[in-house]
Amino acid sequence: MSLFDYTIKELQEKLNHKEITVTYLVKESYKQIRETDDEVQAFLTLNEEEALKQAQELDEAGVDAEQFPLFGMPIGIKDNIVTKGIRTTCASQILSNLDDPLYDATVMTKLKNAKAVNIGKLNMDEFAMGSSTENSSMKTTRNPWNTDYVPGGSSGGSAASVAAGQVPFALGSDTGGSVRQPASYCGVVGMKPTYGRVSRFGLVAFASSLDQIGPITRTVEDNARILEVIAGQDEMDSTSANVEVPKYSEALTGDVKGLKIAVPKEYFREGVDEKVKESVRAALKVLEEQGAEWEEVSLPHSKYAVATYYMIASSEASANLARFDGVRYGKRSENAKDMMDMFKLSRSEGFGEEVKRRIMLGTFALSSGYYDAYYKKAQQVRTLIKQDFEQIFEKYDVVIGPTAPTTAFKVGEKIDDPLTMYANDIITIPVNLAGVPGISVPCGFHPDNQMPIGLQIIGKHFDESTVYRVAHAYEQAAGYYKEKPQLGGAK
């Protein structure tokens, strides 16, 4: 069996009993990367020399899981999270020369303090703009369950690396579903915490009012343990919330008796695959058998979510990416003849098509004469979407539905159809607009292509504990977390 069939707790017990060493664990990670990444293409940069050095130091220091909750655990990092001294590119040519960042993101500092070992940086859609990781300017990541298919996006490299057994855990970022949707496509667990629960300092900004860092793991328990480490207020991020971080792993009691579940009828509308609907209904039956109750409800403004999201996200991206001009940040064009040429060419050569598309849309929406009609109106609709959730949560504990309307699609199948690609996030986007937490857990496989299906569980603001409790109860009863793709995982 692969070492990555074990949970954090089980691996640390093996370290404690000296059955394995941290060095052995890290070497196993790089071994699996060498064996599978030619097919999967998940990693952009490997941190092997430094990781092995850190592993040796940890072995010499001795295991202290009480003080260091991720002691010796290998982890992969999405390439839009800044890592001191390790190349950070956002999978974009405009940052391809950022080989030696001067500081760590707050989540990286927390992981280092917990004694986790950074294995390397993972592929993504450029600047986190995309749903398939085909928008990366570096390479196209493949789904470990079938390499003809996409892993989802924008955290496709993070989800694929965990599914392939290259790392047991990874960090991604979620702006409109970019942790949950690839987790669904790759048959792993992905959490988008409440907005403000995890510091965004050191996360390269796409849409600042929507972005949130979240963990991708094989099991709900591991996910809870990682969020315990990376969550918390940060003075470097004014949007991080001063809310106590509970021990999420202690919420995994398996008890959901009396829990009230809301099931929005809008999440089962036309466009959602029938087999996906069946899998979600079967998951609800499992929870019902455990004592939970569910009712159909309505989130009436969710039908406006995609249009609202792309207006807000593109507008914020237009503002955030203005800094990448070849002077303040970013690679400078070598073909410029004068200053104006330098600005134009640096951005046109450095940014990919999808990034340019969103910058142009956002610039238009923020321009004089159009701001009130587009950006302001989108923010007003966002408030209505948030209020829909607040009304539902007055009566119900969680909201449940599919994570994505379909399973993963084939590489190249939708890349030339941006509107269809945008619709893939239709069920995850409202969660970001409302700022509430949501998790995706595996709930079956599509009979036509044998690709994973994800169940999305959404909770109240800062109530990740209940989300984890429901996710864990379902996961343990259903057992899909035990399934591994042939490419990686169990040998």
Coordinates of C-alpha atoms in Angstrom, one line a residue:
M1 CA 0.0 0.0 0.0
S2 CA 1.0 3.6 -0.6
L3 CA 1.9 5.6 2.4
F4 CA -0.6 8.1 1.2
D5 CA -3.4 5.7 2.0
Y6 CA -3.0 6.8 5.6
T7 CA -4.3 9.8 7.4
I8 CA -2.2 12.5 9.0
K9 CA -2.9 10.8 12.4
E10 CA -1.9 7.4 11.1
L11 CA 1.3 8.7 9.5
Q12 CA 2.3 10.5 12.7
E13 CA 1.8 7.3 14.6
K14 CA 4.1 5.5 12.2
L15 CA 6.7 8.3 12.7
N16 CA 6.2 8.0 16.5
H17 CA 6.8 4.3 16.5
K18 CA 9.8 4.7 14.2
E19 CA 8.2 2.5 11.5
I20 CA 9.1 5.3 9.0
T21 CA 11.1 8.5 9.0
V22 CA 10.2 11.9 7.6
T23 CA 13.0 11.5 5.1
Y24 CA 11.4 8.3 3.9
L25 CA 8.0 9.9 3.6
V26 CA 9.4 12.8 1.6
K27 CA 11.4 10.5 -0.7
E28 CA 8.2 8.4 -1.3
S29 CA 6.4 11.6 -2.4
Y30 CA 9.2 12.4 -4.9
K31 CA 9.2 8.8 -6.1
Q32 CA 5.5 8.9 -6.8
I33 CA 5.9 12.3 -8.6
R34 CA 8.7 10.8 -10.8
E35 CA 6.5 7.7 -11.6
T36 CA 3.3 9.6 -12.4
D37 CA 3.9 13.2 -13.3
D38 CA 4.9 12.7 -16.9
E39 CA 1.2 11.7 -17.3
V40 CA -0.5 13.9 -14.7
Q41 CA 1.6 17.1 -15.2
A42 CA 0.6 18.5 -11.8
F43 CA 3.9 20.1 -10.6
L44 CA 5.5 23.3 -12.0
T45 CA 8.4 23.5 -9.5
L46 CA 9.9 20.9 -7.2
N47 CA 11.5 21.8 -3.9
E48 CA 13.4 18.5 -3.5
E49 CA 16.8 19.6 -2.1
E50 CA 15.3 21.9 0.5
A51 CA 12.5 19.4 1.4
L52 CA 15.0 16.6 2.0
K53 CA 17.2 18.9 4.1
Q54 CA 14.2 19.9 6.2
A55 CA 13.1 16.2 6.5
Q56 CA 16.6 15.3 7.9
E57 CA 16.4 18.1 10.4
L58 CA 12.9 16.9 11.5
D59 CA 14.2 13.3 11.9
E60 CA 17.0 14.5 14.1
A61 CA 14.7 16.7 16.2
G62 CA 12.2 13.9 16.9
V63 CA 8.5 13.7 16.4
D64 CA 6.4 16.2 18.4
A65 CA 2.9 16.0 17.0
E66 CA 1.4 17.7 20.1
Q67 CA 3.3 20.9 19.4
F68 CA 3.6 20.6 15.7
P69 CA 0.3 19.2 14.2
L70 CA 1.6 18.6 10.7
F71 CA 5.0 17.3 11.8
G72 CA 6.8 15.8 8.8
M73 CA 3.8 15.9 6.5
P74 CA 4.6 16.5 2.8
I75 CA 2.3 19.1 1.1
G76 CA 1.9 20.6 -2.3
I77 CA 1.2 24.3 -2.8
K78 CA -0.8 26.0 -5.6
D79 CA 1.5 28.3 -7.6
N80 CA -0.4 31.5 -6.7
I81 CA 0.6 31.3 -3.1
V82 CA 3.9 33.1 -2.5
T83 CA 6.8 30.9 -1.2
K84 CA 10.0 32.6 -0.1
G85 CA 12.9 31.5 -2.2
I86 CA 10.7 29.2 -4.4
R87 CA 9.5 30.1 -7.9
T88 CA 6.0 31.5 -7.9
T89 CA 4.4 32.1 -11.3
C90 CA 0.6 31.8 -11.2
A91 CA 1.2 29.7 -14.3
S92 CA 1.6 32.9 -16.3
Q93 CA 4.4 34.0 -18.6
I94 CA 4.3 37.5 -17.0
L95 CA 5.6 36.0 -13.7
S96 CA 7.9 33.4 -15.2
N97 CA 10.9 35.3 -13.9
L98 CA 9.7 35.4 -10.3
D99 CA 12.3 32.8 -9.2
D100 CA 13.1 34.1 -5.7
P101 CA 10.1 35.7 -3.8
L102 CA 11.2 37.7 -0.8
Y103 CA 8.6 36.6 1.7
D104 CA 6.2 33.7 2.6
A105 CA 2.4 33.9 2.4
T106 CA 0.9 33.7 5.9
V107 CA -0.4 30.2 5.3
M108 CA 3.2 29.1 4.4
T109 CA 4.4 30.6 7.7
K110 CA 1.8 28.6 9.5
L111 CA 2.6 25.4 7.7
K112 CA 6.3 25.9 8.4
N113 CA 5.5 26.5 12.1
A114 CA 3.5 23.3 12.1
K115 CA 6.6 21.5 10.6
A116 CA 4.9 20.5 7.3
V117 CA 7.3 19.9 4.3
N118 CA 6.7 21.8 1.1
I119 CA 7.2 19.4 -1.8
G120 CA 6.7 22.0 -4.6
K121 CA 4.4 24.3 -6.5
L122 CA 1.4 23.0 -8.4
N123 CA -0.1 23.9 -11.8
M124 CA -3.2 26.0 -12.1
D125 CA -5.2 28.1 -14.6
E126 CA -3.3 31.3 -15.2
F127 CA -4.0 33.7 -12.3
A128 CA -6.7 31.2 -11.2
M129 CA -8.9 32.1 -14.1
G130 CA -10.4 28.9 -15.4
S131 CA -12.2 25.7 -14.6
S132 CA -10.0 23.0 -16.3
T133 CA -6.3 24.0 -15.8
E134 CA -6.1 24.3 -19.6
N135 CA -5.5 28.0 -19.2
S136 CA -2.1 27.5 -17.7
S137 CA 0.7 28.9 -19.9
M138 CA 3.1 26.2 -18.6
K139 CA 1.4 22.8 -19.2
T140 CA -1.9 21.0 -19.2
T141 CA -2.6 19.0 -16.1
R142 CA -4.5 15.7 -16.6
N143 CA -7.0 13.9 -14.4
P144 CA -5.5 10.8 -12.7
W145 CA -8.7 8.8 -13.0
N146 CA -8.4 9.1 -16.8
T147 CA -5.7 11.3 -18.4
D148 CA -7.9 12.0 -21.4
Y149 CA -10.0 14.2 -19.0
V150 CA -9.3 17.6 -17.3
P151 CA -8.8 17.7 -13.5
G152 CA -10.9 20.8 -13.1
G153 CA -9.7 24.2 -12.1
S154 CA -8.3 26.5 -11.3
S155 CA -6.7 24.4 -8.5
G156 CA -6.4 21.4 -10.9
G157 CA -2.8 20.7 -10.1
S158 CA -3.5 20.6 -6.4
A159 CA -6.5 18.2 -6.8
A160 CA -4.7 16.0 -9.4
S161 CA -1.5 15.7 -7.2
V162 CA -3.5 14.5 -4.2
A163 CA -5.6 12.0 -6.3
A164 CA -2.4 10.6 -7.9
G165 CA -0.8 10.0 -4.5
Q166 CA 2.0 12.4 -5.2
V167 CA 1.3 14.3 -2.0
P168 CA -1.2 13.5 0.7
F169 CA -2.4 17.1 1.0
A170 CA -2.3 20.3 -1.0
L171 CA -3.4 23.9 -0.8
G172 CA -5.6 25.6 -3.4
S173 CA -7.5 28.8 -3.8
D174 CA -11.2 29.2 -4.4
T175 CA -12.7 32.3 -6.1
G176 CA -15.8 30.7 -7.7
G177 CA -15.3 27.0 -7.0
S178 CA -11.6 26.5 -7.7
V179 CA -11.0 24.2 -4.8
R180 CA -14.4 22.3 -4.8
Q181 CA -14.9 21.7 -8.5
P182 CA -11.4 20.1 -9.1
A183 CA -11.9 18.1 -5.9
S184 CA -15.2 16.8 -7.3
Y185 CA -13.6 16.0 -10.7
C186 CA -10.6 14.2 -9.1
G187 CA -12.5 12.3 -6.4
V188 CA -10.9 14.0 -3.4
V189 CA -12.0 16.4 -0.6
G190 CA -11.9 20.2 -1.1
M191 CA -12.9 22.9 1.4
K192 CA -13.6 26.6 0.7
P193 CA -13.7 28.2 4.2
T194 CA -15.7 31.2 5.2
Y195 CA -14.4 34.4 3.6
G196 CA -12.0 35.8 6.2
R197 CA -11.3 32.5 7.9
V198 CA -7.9 32.1 6.3
S199 CA -5.5 34.9 5.6
R200 CA -5.1 36.0 2.0
F201 CA -1.7 37.7 2.6
G202 CA 0.7 36.3 0.1
L203 CA -2.1 34.9 -2.2
V204 CA -1.7 36.6 -5.5
A205 CA -5.0 38.4 -5.9
F206 CA -7.6 37.6 -8.6
A207 CA -10.8 38.9 -7.1
S208 CA -10.1 40.1 -3.6
S209 CA -13.7 40.0 -2.2
L210 CA -14.1 36.3 -3.3
D211 CA -10.6 34.6 -3.1
Q212 CA -10.1 32.2 -0.2
I213 CA -7.3 29.6 0.4
G214 CA -8.5 26.1 1.2
P215 CA -7.1 22.5 1.7
I216 CA -7.5 19.6 -0.7
T217 CA -7.1 16.1 0.9
R218 CA -8.1 12.5 0.6
T219 CA -10.3 12.5 3.7
V220 CA -12.4 14.9 5.7
E221 CA -10.4 14.3 8.8
D222 CA -7.2 15.4 7.1
N223 CA -8.9 18.4 5.7
A224 CA -10.1 19.5 9.1
R225 CA -6.6 19.1 10.6
I226 CA -5.1 21.3 7.9
L227 CA -7.7 24.0 8.3
E228 CA -7.0 24.1 12.0
V229 CA -3.4 25.0 11.2
I230 CA -3.9 27.6 8.4
A231 CA -7.0 29.4 9.8
G232 CA -7.0 32.5 12.0
Q233 CA -6.8 36.2 12.1
D234 CA -3.7 37.9 10.5
E235 CA -2.7 41.5 11.0
M236 CA -1.3 41.4 7.5
D237 CA -4.8 40.9 6.0
S238 CA -7.4 43.4 7.0
T239 CA -10.2 41.1 5.7
S240 CA -9.2 38.2 8.0
A241 CA -11.8 37.7 10.7
N242 CA -11.1 37.9 14.5
V243 CA -13.1 34.7 15.1
E244 CA -11.9 31.8 17.3
V245 CA -10.7 28.8 15.3
P246 CA -12.2 25.6 16.9
K247 CA -10.6 22.1 16.8
Y248 CA -12.5 21.0 13.7
S249 CA -11.2 17.4 14.0
E250 CA -13.2 17.2 17.3
A251 CA -16.4 17.8 15.4
L252 CA -16.1 14.6 13.5
T253 CA -18.4 12.6 15.8
G254 CA -20.4 10.8 13.0
D255 CA -23.6 12.0 14.7
V256 CA -26.0 13.9 12.4
K257 CA -29.3 12.8 14.1
G258 CA -31.8 15.6 13.9
L259 CA -29.7 17.7 11.5
K260 CA -31.8 19.7 9.1
I261 CA -30.7 19.8 5.5
A262 CA -31.9 22.2 2.8
V263 CA -31.8 21.0 -0.8
P264 CA -32.2 23.8 -3.3
K265 CA -34.4 22.9 -6.3
E266 CA -32.2 25.3 -8.4
Y267 CA -29.2 22.9 -7.9
F268 CA -31.2 20.2 -9.8
R269 CA -32.3 22.3 -12.7
E270 CA -31.8 21.6 -16.4
G271 CA -28.1 21.2 -17.3
V272 CA -27.3 19.0 -14.3
D273 CA -26.5 15.5 -15.4
E274 CA -29.2 13.0 -14.4
K275 CA -26.6 10.6 -13.0
V276 CA -25.1 13.4 -10.9
K277 CA -28.6 14.1 -9.5
E278 CA -29.1 10.4 -8.7
S279 CA -25.7 10.3 -6.8
V280 CA -26.7 13.3 -4.7
R281 CA -30.1 11.9 -3.9
A282 CA -28.5 8.6 -2.9
A283 CA -26.1 10.6 -0.6
L284 CA -29.2 12.3 1.0
K285 CA -30.7 8.9 1.6
V286 CA -27.5 7.8 3.4
L287 CA -27.7 10.9 5.7
E288 CA -31.4 10.3 6.2
E289 CA -30.7 6.8 7.4
Q290 CA -28.3 8.3 9.9
G291 CA -31.1 10.4 11.4
A292 CA -30.8 13.7 9.4
E293 CA -33.9 15.3 7.8
W294 CA -34.0 17.1 4.5
E295 CA -36.4 19.3 2.6
E296 CA -36.5 20.9 -0.8
V297 CA -36.1 24.7 -0.7
S298 CA -35.5 27.6 -3.1
L299 CA -32.5 29.9 -3.5
P300 CA -34.3 32.2 -6.1
H301 CA -31.5 34.5 -6.9
S302 CA -28.9 31.8 -7.6
K303 CA -29.9 31.8 -11.3
Y304 CA -28.2 35.2 -11.5
A305 CA -25.0 33.9 -9.8
V306 CA -22.9 33.3 -12.9
A307 CA -23.5 36.7 -14.5
T308 CA -23.0 38.4 -11.1
Y309 CA -19.8 36.5 -10.4
Y310 CA -18.1 37.2 -13.7
M311 CA -19.0 40.9 -13.5
I312 CA -17.6 41.3 -10.0
A313 CA -14.6 38.9 -10.4
S314 CA -13.6 40.4 -13.7
S315 CA -13.8 44.0 -12.4
E316 CA -11.7 43.1 -9.4
A317 CA -9.2 41.3 -11.6
S318 CA -8.9 44.3 -13.9
A319 CA -7.9 46.4 -10.9
N320 CA -5.6 43.8 -9.2
L321 CA -3.7 42.9 -12.4
A322 CA -3.0 46.5 -13.3
R323 CA 0.2 46.2 -11.3
F324 CA 1.7 43.7 -13.8
D325 CA 3.1 46.2 -16.3
G326 CA 6.8 45.2 -16.6
V327 CA 7.8 48.0 -14.2
R328 CA 6.3 47.4 -10.8
Y329 CA 5.7 43.6 -11.3
G330 CA 6.1 41.2 -14.1
K331 CA 8.4 40.3 -17.0
R332 CA 9.3 43.2 -19.3
S333 CA 9.0 42.8 -23.0
E334 CA 12.3 42.8 -24.9
N335 CA 10.6 44.1 -28.1
A336 CA 9.6 47.5 -26.8
K337 CA 10.8 50.6 -28.6
D338 CA 9.5 53.2 -26.1
M339 CA 7.6 53.4 -22.8
M340 CA 4.1 53.0 -24.2
D341 CA 5.3 50.0 -26.2
M342 CA 6.8 48.5 -23.1
F343 CA 3.5 48.7 -21.2
K344 CA 1.4 47.3 -24.1
L345 CA 3.8 44.5 -25.1
S346 CA 4.7 43.4 -21.6
R347 CA 1.0 42.8 -20.9
S348 CA 0.0 41.4 -24.3
E349 CA 2.9 39.0 -24.3
G350 CA 2.7 38.1 -20.6
F351 CA -1.0 37.4 -20.2
G352 CA -2.9 34.6 -21.8
E353 CA -6.2 34.8 -23.7
E354 CA -8.5 34.1 -20.8
V355 CA -6.8 36.7 -18.5
K356 CA -7.0 39.3 -21.2
R357 CA -10.7 38.5 -21.8
R358 CA -11.5 39.1 -18.1
I359 CA -9.4 42.2 -17.8
M360 CA -11.2 43.7 -20.8
L361 CA -14.6 42.8 -19.4
G362 CA -13.7 44.2 -16.0
T363 CA -12.3 47.4 -17.3
F364 CA -15.4 47.9 -19.3
A365 CA -17.7 47.3 -16.3
L366 CA -15.7 49.8 -14.2
S367 CA -15.5 52.5 -16.8
S368 CA -17.4 55.8 -16.6
G369 CA -21.0 55.5 -17.6
Y370 CA -21.1 51.7 -17.1
Y371 CA -20.2 51.3 -13.5
D372 CA -23.7 51.8 -12.1
A373 CA -25.3 49.6 -14.8
Y374 CA -22.9 46.7 -14.4
Y375 CA -20.6 46.5 -11.4
K376 CA -22.9 48.3 -8.9
K377 CA -25.9 46.2 -10.1
A378 CA -23.9 43.0 -9.7
Q379 CA -23.0 43.9 -6.1
Q380 CA -26.7 44.5 -5.4
V381 CA -27.6 41.1 -6.7
R382 CA -24.8 39.6 -4.7
T383 CA -26.5 41.0 -1.6
L384 CA -29.7 39.2 -2.6
I385 CA -27.9 35.9 -3.1
K386 CA -26.3 36.3 0.4
Q387 CA -29.7 37.1 1.9
D388 CA -31.2 33.9 0.3
F389 CA -28.6 31.8 2.2
E390 CA -29.2 33.8 5.5
Q391 CA -33.0 33.0 5.3
I392 CA -32.4 29.3 4.6
F393 CA -29.9 29.1 7.5
E394 CA -32.5 30.4 9.9
K395 CA -34.3 27.1 9.6
Y396 CA -31.6 24.6 8.3
D397 CA -28.1 23.6 9.4
V398 CA -26.6 22.9 6.0
V399 CA -27.4 23.2 2.3
I400 CA -26.6 20.2 0.1
G401 CA -26.4 19.7 -3.6
P402 CA -24.0 18.6 -6.4
T403 CA -20.6 20.3 -6.5
A404 CA -20.6 20.5 -10.3
P405 CA -23.4 19.9 -12.9
T406 CA -21.3 17.2 -14.7
T407 CA -18.3 15.1 -14.2
A408 CA -14.9 16.0 -15.7
F409 CA -14.9 16.6 -19.5
K410 CA -12.2 15.7 -22.0
V411 CA -9.1 17.8 -22.5
G412 CA -9.8 20.2 -25.4
E413 CA -13.5 19.6 -25.4
K414 CA -14.6 23.0 -24.1
I415 CA -11.6 25.2 -24.2
D416 CA -12.9 27.2 -27.2
D417 CA -16.3 27.7 -25.6
P418 CA -15.8 30.1 -22.6
L419 CA -19.5 30.5 -21.8
T420 CA -20.0 26.8 -21.4
M421 CA -16.8 26.6 -19.4
Y422 CA -18.1 29.4 -17.1
A423 CA -21.3 27.5 -16.5
N424 CA -19.3 24.6 -14.9
D425 CA -19.1 26.8 -11.8
I426 CA -22.8 27.5 -11.6
I427 CA -23.4 25.6 -8.3
T428 CA -20.2 26.6 -6.5
I429 CA -20.2 30.4 -7.4
P430 CA -23.1 31.4 -5.0
V431 CA -21.0 30.1 -2.0
N432 CA -18.2 32.6 -2.8
L433 CA -20.7 35.5 -3.4
A434 CA -22.3 34.8 0.0
G435 CA -18.9 34.2 1.7
V436 CA -20.1 31.0 3.4
P437 CA -18.1 27.8 3.7
G438 CA -18.5 24.8 1.4
I439 CA -16.9 21.4 1.0
S440 CA -16.9 18.8 -1.8
V441 CA -16.7 15.1 -0.9
P442 CA -16.8 12.1 -3.3
C443 CA -20.3 10.6 -3.7
G444 CA -20.0 8.1 -6.5
F445 CA -18.9 7.6 -10.1
H446 CA -20.6 8.3 -13.4
P447 CA -21.6 5.0 -15.1
D448 CA -20.8 6.3 -18.6
N449 CA -17.2 7.4 -18.0
Q450 CA -16.4 6.1 -14.5
M451 CA -15.3 9.6 -13.4
P452 CA -15.9 10.9 -9.8
I453 CA -19.0 12.8 -8.7
G454 CA -18.8 15.4 -5.9
L455 CA -21.3 16.2 -3.2
Q456 CA -21.3 19.8 -2.0
I457 CA -22.2 20.7 1.7
I458 CA -22.6 24.4 2.5
G459 CA -22.7 25.9 6.0
K460 CA -23.4 29.0 7.9
H461 CA -20.7 31.7 8.2
F462 CA -17.8 30.4 10.4
D463 CA -19.6 27.1 11.0
E464 CA -17.1 24.9 9.3
S465 CA -17.4 22.5 12.2
T466 CA -21.0 21.5 11.2
V467 CA -19.9 21.2 7.5
Y468 CA -17.1 18.9 8.5
R469 CA -19.4 16.9 10.8
V470 CA -21.9 16.2 8.0
A471 CA -19.1 15.5 5.4
H472 CA -17.3 13.1 7.7
A473 CA -20.5 11.2 8.6
Y474 CA -21.4 10.8 5.0
E475 CA -17.8 9.9 3.9
Q476 CA -17.5 7.2 6.5
A477 CA -20.9 5.7 5.7
A478 CA -20.4 5.8 1.9
G479 CA -16.7 4.8 1.8
Y480 CA -15.9 6.4 -1.6
Y481 CA -12.7 7.9 -0.1
K482 CA -11.2 4.4 -0.2
E483 CA -11.3 4.3 -4.0
K484 CA -8.1 5.2 -5.8
P485 CA -7.3 5.8 -9.5
Q486 CA -5.1 3.1 -11.0
L487 CA -2.4 5.7 -11.9
G488 CA -1.7 6.7 -8.3
G489 CA -2.6 5.9 -4.7
A490 CA -2.7 2.2 -3.7
K491 CA -0.2 -0.1 -5.5

